[in-house]
PDB file of C-alpha atoms in Angstrom:
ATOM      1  CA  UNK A   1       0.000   0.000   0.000  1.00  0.00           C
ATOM      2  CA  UNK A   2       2.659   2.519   1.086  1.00  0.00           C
ATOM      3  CA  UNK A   3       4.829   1.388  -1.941  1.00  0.00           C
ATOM      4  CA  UNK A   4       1.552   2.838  -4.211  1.00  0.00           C
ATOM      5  CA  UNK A   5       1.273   5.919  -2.691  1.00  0.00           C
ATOM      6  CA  UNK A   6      -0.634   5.201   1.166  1.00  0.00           C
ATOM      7  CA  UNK A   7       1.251   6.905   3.556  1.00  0.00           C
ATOM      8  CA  UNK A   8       2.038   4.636   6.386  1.00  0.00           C
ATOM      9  CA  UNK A   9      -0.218   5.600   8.700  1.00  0.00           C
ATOM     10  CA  UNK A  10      -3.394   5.181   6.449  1.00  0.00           C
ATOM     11  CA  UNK A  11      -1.999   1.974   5.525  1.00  0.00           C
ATOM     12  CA  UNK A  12      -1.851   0.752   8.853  1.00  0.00           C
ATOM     13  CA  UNK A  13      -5.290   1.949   9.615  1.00  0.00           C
ATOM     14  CA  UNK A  14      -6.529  -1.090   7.252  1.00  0.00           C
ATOM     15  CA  UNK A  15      -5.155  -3.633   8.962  1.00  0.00           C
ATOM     16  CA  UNK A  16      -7.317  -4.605  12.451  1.00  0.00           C
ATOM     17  CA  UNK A  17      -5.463  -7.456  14.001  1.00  0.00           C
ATOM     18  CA  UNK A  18      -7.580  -9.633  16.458  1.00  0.00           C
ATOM     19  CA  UNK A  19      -6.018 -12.072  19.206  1.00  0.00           C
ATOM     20  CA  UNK A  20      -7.769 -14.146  22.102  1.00  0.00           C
ATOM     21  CA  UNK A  21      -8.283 -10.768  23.913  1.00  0.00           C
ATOM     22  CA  UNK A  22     -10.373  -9.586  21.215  1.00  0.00           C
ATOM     23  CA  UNK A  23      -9.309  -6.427  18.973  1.00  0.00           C
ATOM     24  CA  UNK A  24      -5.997  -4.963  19.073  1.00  0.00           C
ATOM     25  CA  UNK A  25      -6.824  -1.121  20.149  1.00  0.00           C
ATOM     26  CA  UNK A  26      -5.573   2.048  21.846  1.00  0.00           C
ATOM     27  CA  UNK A  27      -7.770   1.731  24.967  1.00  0.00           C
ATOM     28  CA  UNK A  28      -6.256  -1.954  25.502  1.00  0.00           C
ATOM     29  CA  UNK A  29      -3.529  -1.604  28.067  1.00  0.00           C
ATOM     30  CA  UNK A  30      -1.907  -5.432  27.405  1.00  0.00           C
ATOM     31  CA  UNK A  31      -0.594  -4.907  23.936  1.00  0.00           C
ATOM     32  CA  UNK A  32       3.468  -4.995  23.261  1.00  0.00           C
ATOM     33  CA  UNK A  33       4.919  -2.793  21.386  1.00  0.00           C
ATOM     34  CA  UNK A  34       4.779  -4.623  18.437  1.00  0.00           C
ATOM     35  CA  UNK A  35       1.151  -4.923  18.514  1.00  0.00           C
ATOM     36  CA  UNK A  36       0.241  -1.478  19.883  1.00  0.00           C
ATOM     37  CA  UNK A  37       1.888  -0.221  16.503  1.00  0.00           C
ATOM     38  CA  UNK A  38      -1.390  -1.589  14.991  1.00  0.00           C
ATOM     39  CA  UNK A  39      -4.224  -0.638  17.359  1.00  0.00           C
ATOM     40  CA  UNK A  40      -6.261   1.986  16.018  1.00  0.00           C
ATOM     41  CA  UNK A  41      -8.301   4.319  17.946  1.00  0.00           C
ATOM     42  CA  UNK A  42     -11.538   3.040  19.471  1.00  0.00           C
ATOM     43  CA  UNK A  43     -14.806   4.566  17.890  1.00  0.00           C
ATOM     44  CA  UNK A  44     -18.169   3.982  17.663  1.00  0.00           C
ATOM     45  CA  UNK A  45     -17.700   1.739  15.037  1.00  0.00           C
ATOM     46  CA  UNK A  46     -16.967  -1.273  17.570  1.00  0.00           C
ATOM     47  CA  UNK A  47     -18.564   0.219  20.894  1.00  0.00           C
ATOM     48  CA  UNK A  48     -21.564   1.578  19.920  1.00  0.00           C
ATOM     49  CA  UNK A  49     -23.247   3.975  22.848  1.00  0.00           C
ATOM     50  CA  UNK A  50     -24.482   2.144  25.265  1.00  0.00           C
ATOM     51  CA  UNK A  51     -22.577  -1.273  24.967  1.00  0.00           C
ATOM     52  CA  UNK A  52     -20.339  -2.534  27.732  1.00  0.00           C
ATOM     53  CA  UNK A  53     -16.831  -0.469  27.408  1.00  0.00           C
ATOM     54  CA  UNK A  54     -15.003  -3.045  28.718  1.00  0.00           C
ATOM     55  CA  UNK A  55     -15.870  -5.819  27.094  1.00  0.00           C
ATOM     56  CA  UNK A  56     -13.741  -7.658  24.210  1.00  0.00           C
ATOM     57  CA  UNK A  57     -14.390  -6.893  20.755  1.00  0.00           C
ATOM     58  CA  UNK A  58     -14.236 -10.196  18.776  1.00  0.00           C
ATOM     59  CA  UNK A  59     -13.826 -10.802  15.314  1.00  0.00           C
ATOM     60  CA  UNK A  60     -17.864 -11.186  14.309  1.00  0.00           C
ATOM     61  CA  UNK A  61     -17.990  -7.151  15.610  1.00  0.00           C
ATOM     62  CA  UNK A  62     -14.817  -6.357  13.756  1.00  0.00           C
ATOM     63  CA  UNK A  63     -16.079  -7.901  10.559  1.00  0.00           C
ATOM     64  CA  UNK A  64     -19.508  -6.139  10.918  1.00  0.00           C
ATOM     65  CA  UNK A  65     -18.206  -3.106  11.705  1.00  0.00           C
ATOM     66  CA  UNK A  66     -15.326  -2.632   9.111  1.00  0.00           C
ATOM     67  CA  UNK A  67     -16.225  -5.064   5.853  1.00  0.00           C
ATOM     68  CA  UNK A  68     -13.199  -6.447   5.483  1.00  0.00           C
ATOM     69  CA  UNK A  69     -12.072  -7.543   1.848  1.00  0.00           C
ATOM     70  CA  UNK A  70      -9.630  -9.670   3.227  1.00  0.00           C
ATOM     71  CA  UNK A  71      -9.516 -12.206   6.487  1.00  0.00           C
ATOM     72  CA  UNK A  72      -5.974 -13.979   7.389  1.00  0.00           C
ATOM     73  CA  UNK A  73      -6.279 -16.545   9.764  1.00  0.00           C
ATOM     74  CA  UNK A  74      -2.680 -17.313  11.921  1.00  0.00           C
ATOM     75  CA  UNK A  75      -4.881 -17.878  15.208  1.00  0.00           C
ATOM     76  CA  UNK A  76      -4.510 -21.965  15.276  1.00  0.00           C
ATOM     77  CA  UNK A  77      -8.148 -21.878  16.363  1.00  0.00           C
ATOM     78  CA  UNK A  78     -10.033 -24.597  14.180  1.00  0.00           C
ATOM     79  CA  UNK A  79     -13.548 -22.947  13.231  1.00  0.00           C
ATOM     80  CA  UNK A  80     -12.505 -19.259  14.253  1.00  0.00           C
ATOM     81  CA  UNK A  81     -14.075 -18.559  10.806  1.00  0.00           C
ATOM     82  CA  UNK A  82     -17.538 -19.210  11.470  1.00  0.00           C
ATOM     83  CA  UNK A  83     -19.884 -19.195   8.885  1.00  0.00           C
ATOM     84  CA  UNK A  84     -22.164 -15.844  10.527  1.00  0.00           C
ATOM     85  CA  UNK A  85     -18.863 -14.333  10.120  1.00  0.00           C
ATOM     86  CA  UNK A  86     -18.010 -15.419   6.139  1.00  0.00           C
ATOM     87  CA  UNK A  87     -21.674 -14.650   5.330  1.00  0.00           C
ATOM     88  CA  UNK A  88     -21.536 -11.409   6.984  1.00  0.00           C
ATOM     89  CA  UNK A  89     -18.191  -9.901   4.786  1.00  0.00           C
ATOM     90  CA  UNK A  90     -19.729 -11.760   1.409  1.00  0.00           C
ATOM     91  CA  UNK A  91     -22.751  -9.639   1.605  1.00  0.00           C
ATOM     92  CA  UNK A  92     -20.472  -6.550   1.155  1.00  0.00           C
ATOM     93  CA  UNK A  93     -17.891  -7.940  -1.179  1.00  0.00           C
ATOM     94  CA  UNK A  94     -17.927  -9.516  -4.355  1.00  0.00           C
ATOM     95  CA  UNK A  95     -15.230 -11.745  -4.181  1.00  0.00           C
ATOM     96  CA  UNK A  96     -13.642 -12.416  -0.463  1.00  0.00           C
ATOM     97  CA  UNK A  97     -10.480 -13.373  -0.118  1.00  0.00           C
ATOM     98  CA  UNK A  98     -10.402 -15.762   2.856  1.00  0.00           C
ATOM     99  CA  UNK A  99      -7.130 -17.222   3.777  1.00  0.00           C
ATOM    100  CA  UNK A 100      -6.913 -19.858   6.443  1.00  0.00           C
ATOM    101  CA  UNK A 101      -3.280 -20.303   7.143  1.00  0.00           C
ATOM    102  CA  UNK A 102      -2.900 -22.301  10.485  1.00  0.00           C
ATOM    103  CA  UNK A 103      -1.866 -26.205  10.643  1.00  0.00           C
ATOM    104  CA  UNK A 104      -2.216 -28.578  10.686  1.00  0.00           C
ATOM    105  CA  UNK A 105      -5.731 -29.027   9.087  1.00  0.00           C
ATOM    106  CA  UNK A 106      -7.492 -29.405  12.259  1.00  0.00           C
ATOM    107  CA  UNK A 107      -6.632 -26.409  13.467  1.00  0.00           C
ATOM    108  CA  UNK A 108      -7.885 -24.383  10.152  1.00  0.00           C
ATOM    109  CA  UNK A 109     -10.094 -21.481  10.882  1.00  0.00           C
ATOM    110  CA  UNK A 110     -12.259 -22.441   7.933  1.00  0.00           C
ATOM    111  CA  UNK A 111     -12.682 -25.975   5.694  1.00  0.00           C
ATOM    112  CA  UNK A 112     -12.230 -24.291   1.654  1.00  0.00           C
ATOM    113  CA  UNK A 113     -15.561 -26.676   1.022  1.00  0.00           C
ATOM    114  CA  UNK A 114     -17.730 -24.646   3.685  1.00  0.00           C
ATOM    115  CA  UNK A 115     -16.128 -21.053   2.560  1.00  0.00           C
ATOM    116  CA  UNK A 116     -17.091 -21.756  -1.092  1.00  0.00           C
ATOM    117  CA  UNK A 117     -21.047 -22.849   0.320  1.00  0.00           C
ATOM    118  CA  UNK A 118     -21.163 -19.958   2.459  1.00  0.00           C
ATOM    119  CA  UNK A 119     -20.105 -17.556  -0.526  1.00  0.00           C
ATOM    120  CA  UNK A 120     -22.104 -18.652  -3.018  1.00  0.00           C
ATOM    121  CA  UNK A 121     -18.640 -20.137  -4.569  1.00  0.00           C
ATOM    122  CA  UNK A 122     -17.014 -16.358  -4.841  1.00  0.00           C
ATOM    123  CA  UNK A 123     -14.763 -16.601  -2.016  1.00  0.00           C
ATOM    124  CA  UNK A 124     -10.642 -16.801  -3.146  1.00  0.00           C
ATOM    125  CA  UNK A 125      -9.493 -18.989  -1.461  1.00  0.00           C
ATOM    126  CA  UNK A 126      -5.782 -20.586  -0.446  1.00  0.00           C
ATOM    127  CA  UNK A 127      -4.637 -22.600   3.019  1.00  0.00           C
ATOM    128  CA  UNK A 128      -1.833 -22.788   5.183  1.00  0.00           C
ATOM    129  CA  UNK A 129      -2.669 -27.194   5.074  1.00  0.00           C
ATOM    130  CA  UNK A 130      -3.685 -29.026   2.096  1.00  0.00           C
ATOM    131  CA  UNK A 131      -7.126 -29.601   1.253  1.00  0.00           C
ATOM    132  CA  UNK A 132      -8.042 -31.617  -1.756  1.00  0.00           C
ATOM    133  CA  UNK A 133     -10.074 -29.489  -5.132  1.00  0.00           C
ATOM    134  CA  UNK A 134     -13.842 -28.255  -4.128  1.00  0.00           C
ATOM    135  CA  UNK A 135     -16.274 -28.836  -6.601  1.00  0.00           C
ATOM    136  CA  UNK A 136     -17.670 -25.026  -7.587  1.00  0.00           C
ATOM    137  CA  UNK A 137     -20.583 -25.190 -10.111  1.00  0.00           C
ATOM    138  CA  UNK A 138     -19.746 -29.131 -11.349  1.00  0.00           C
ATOM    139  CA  UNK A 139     -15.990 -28.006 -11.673  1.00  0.00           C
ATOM    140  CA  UNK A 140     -13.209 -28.905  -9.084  1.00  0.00           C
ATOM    141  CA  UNK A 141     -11.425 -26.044  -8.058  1.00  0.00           C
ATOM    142  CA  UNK A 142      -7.827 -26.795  -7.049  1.00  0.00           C
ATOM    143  CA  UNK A 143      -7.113 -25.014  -3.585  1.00  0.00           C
ATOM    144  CA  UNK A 144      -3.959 -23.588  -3.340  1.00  0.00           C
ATOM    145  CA  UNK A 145      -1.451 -24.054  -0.456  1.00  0.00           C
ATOM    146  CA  UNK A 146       0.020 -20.606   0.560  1.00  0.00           C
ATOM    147  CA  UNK A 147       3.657 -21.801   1.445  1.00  0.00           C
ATOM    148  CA  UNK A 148       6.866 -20.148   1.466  1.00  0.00           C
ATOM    149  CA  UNK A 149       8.331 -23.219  -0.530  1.00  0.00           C
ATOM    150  CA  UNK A 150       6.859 -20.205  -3.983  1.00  0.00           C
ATOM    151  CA  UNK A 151       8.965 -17.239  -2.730  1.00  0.00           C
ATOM    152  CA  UNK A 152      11.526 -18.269   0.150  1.00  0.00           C
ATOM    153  CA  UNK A 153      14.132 -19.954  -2.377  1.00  0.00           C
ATOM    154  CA  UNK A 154      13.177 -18.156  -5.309  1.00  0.00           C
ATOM    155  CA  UNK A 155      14.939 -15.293  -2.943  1.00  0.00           C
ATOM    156  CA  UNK A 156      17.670 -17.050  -2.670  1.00  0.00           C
ATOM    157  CA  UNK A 157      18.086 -17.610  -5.872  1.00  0.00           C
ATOM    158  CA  UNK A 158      17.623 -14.167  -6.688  1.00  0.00           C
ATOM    159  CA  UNK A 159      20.627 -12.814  -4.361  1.00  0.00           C
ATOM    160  CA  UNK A 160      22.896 -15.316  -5.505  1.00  0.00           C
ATOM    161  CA  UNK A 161      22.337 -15.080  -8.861  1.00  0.00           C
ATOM    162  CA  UNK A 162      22.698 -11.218  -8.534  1.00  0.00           C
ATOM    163  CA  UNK A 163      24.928 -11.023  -6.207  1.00  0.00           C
ATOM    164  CA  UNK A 164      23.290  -8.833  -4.163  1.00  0.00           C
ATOM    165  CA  UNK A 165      25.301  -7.478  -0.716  1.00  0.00           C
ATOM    166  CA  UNK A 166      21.827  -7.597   1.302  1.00  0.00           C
ATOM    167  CA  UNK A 167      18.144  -7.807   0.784  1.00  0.00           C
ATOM    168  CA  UNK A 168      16.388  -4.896   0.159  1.00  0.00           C
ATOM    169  CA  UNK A 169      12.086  -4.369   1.325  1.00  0.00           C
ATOM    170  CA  UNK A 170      12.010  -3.375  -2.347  1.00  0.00           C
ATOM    171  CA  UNK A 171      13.488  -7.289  -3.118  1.00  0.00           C
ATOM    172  CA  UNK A 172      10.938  -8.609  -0.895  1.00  0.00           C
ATOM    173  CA  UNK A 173       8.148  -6.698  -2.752  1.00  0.00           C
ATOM    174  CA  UNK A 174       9.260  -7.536  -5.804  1.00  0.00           C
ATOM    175  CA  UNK A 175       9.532 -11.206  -5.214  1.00  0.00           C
ATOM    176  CA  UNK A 176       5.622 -10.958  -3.840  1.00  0.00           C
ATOM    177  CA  UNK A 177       4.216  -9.212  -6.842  1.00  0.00           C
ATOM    178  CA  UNK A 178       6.023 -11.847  -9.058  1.00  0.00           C
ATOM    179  CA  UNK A 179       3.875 -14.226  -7.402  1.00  0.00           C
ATOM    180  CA  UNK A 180       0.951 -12.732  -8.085  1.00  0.00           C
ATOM    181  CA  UNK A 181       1.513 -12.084 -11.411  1.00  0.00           C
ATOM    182  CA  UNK A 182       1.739 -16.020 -12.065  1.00  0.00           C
ATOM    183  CA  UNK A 183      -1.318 -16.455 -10.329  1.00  0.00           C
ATOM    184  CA  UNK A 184      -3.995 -18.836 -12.927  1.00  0.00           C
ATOM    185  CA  UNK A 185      -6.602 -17.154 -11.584  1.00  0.00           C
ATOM    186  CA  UNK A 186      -5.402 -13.779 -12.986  1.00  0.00           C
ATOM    187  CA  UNK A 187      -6.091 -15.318 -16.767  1.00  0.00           C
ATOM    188  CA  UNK A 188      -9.273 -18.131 -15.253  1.00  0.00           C
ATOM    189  CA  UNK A 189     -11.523 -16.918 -13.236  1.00  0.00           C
ATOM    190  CA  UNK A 190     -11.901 -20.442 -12.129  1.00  0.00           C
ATOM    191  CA  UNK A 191      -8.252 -20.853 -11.359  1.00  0.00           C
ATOM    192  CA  UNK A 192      -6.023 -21.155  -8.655  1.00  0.00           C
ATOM    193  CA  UNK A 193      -4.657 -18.389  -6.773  1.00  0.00           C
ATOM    194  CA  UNK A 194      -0.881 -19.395  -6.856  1.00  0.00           C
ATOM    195  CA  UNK A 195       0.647 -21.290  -9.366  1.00  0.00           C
ATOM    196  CA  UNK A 196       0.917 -25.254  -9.899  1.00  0.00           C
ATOM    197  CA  UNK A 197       3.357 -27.270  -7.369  1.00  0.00           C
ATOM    198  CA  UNK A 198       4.616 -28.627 -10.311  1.00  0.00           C
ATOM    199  CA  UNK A 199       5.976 -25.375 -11.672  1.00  0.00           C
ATOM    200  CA  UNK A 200       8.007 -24.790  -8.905  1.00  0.00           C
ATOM    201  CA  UNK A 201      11.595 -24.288 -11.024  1.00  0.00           C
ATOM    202  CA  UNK A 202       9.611 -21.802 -13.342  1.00  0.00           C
ATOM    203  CA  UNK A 203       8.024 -19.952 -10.832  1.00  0.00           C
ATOM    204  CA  UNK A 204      11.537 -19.715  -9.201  1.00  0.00           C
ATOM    205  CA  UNK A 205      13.468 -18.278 -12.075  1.00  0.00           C
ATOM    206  CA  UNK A 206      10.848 -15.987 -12.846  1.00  0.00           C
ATOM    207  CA  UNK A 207      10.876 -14.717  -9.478  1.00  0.00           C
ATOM    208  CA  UNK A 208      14.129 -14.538  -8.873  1.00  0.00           C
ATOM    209  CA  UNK A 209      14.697 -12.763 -12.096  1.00  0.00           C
ATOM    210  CA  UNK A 210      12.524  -9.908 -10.612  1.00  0.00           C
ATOM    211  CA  UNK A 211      14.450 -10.088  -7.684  1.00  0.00           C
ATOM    212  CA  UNK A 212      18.058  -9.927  -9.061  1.00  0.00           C
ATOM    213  CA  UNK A 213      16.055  -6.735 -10.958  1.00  0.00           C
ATOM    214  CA  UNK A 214      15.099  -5.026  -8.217  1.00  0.00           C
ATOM    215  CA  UNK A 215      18.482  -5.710  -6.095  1.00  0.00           C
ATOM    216  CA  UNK A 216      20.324  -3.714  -8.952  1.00  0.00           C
ATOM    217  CA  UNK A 217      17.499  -1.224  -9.356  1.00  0.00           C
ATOM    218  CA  UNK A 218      17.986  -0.479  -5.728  1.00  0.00           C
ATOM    219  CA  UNK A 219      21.936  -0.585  -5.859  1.00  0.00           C
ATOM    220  CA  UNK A 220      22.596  -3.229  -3.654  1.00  0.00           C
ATOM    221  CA  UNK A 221      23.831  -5.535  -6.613  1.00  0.00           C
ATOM    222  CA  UNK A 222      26.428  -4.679  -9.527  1.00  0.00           C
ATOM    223  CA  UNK A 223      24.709  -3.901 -13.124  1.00  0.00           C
ATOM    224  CA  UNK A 224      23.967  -7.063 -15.545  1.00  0.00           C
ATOM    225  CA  UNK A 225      22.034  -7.292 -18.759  1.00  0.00           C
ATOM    226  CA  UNK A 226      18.634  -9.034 -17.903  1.00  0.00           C
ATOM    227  CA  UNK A 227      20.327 -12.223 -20.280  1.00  0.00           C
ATOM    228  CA  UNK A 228      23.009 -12.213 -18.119  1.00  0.00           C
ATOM    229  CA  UNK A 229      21.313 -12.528 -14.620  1.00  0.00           C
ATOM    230  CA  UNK A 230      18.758 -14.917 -16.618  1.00  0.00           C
ATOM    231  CA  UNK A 231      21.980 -17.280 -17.776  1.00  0.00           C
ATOM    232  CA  UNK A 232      23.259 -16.951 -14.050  1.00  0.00           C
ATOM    233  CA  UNK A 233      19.833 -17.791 -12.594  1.00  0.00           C
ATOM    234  CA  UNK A 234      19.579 -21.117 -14.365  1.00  0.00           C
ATOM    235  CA  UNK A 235      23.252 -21.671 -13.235  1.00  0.00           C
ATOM    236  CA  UNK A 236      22.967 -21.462 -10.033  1.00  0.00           C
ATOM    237  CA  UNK A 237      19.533 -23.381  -9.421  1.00  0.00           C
ATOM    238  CA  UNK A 238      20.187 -26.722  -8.586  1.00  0.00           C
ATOM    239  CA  UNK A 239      19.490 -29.785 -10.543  1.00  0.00           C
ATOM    240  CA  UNK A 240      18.184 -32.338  -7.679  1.00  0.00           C
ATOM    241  CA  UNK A 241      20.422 -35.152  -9.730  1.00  0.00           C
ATOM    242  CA  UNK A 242      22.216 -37.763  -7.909  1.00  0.00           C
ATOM    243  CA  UNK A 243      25.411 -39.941  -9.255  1.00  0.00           C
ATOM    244  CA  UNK A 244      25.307 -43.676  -8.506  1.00  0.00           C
ATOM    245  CA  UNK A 245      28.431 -45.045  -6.648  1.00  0.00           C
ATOM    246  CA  UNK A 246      29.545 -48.231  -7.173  1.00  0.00           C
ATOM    247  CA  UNK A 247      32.082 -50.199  -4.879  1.00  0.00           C
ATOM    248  CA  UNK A 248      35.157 -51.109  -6.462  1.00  0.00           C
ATOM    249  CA  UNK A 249      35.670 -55.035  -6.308  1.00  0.00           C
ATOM    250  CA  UNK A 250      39.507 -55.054  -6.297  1.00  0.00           C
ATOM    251  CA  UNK A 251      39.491 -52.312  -3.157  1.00  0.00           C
ATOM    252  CA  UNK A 252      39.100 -53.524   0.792  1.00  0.00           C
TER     253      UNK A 252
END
């Protein structure tokens, strides 16, 4: 957001971050530092006049009160996506992105099967455990597992191949957007939202290509023609290939 023109603090006002104490806000006094740089201020949005003021404000308010267009689920708590809650931010957006990241698949805050029956089959969907295709409309749907198996060696790759001296936020972007641009769904709107497992070593020279770009962009690599750092990319990936050794008879 800030990278497209947000400032930061707008950008952080669209992020509302809810643990087992309910909302993350101003008025709470047992937030760390690293969470208090995300609680907003506390209006009537989530405390309406009259309602208890000390009371926690769980996610079902949160997602009534704001209409989110995007719920990430990191809480471990199997079912913490109920389906009040789904229904309630699919009746103000047309296609909710619902991600429901914990593991193992017990502990998901939402089965991919219920989200697309509780959206009408609009909900964009990927998982942090692997659930098998959902049939949307007679056609399976292949759900995509949001690991960092797409972008944390395609990284890697990236600063070797470019030599880069550190990694930049600008790198890290980079690698991200990448990503999405390989997404099926972007050219199906019945696809996927991250690429094929079995694309893996294409999806990690493309992405490392656009992270060796932005390393030099941002000076933290030396200048090379985009053949070049392609020719050193597919160099330096490694070829999971390995030689047979045989015993030599006439050795002890």
């Amino acid at each position: 957001m800030v990278e497209e023109g947000l400032p930061e603090a707008e950008a952080r006002r669209r992020f509302f971050l809810v643990n087992r104490g309910g909302l993350l806000h101003a008025e709470r006094p047992d937030l760390s530092p690293g969470q208090r740089v995300y609680a907003g201020p506390l209006d009537e949005r989530f405390r309406p006049p009259g309602t208890d003021a000390t009371a926690p404000i769980g996610l079902a308010e949160v997602v009534r009160a704001v209409q989110p267009t995007i719920l990430i689920g990191l809480s471990t708590v199997g079912g913490a996506f109920s389906e009040s809650i789904v229904r309630e931010m699919a009746a103000h957006v047309d296609r909710p992105i619902v991600l429901p990241l914990s593991n193992p698949t017990a502990r998901s805050e939402a089965v991919p099967e219920d989200l697309m029956r509780w959206t009408d089959g609009r909900a964009l969907i990927a998982t942090g455990s692997p659930f098998p295709p959902v049939d949307v409309g007679g056609r399976p749907l292949p759900i995509a597992q949001c690991n960092n198996v797409y972008v944390f060696p395609a990284i890697g790759l990236g600063v070797r191949a470019s030599r880069a001296r550190r990694v930049s936020d600008r790198m890290i972007l980079a690698a991200a957007r990448a990503l999405g641009d390989l997404a099926p769904i972007a050219h199906d709107p019945a696809g996927s939202l991250l690429p094929p497992v079995a694309d893996l070593r294409e999806v990690a020279r493309t992405i490392a290509f656009a992270v060796g770009t932005a390393a030099m962009s941002d000076g933290v690599a030396p200048y090379q023609s985009p053949d070049e750092l392609r020719n050193r990319i597919r160099a330096s990936q490694w070829v999971p290939e390995y030689p047979r050794y045989a015993v030599d008879p006439g050795t002890t």
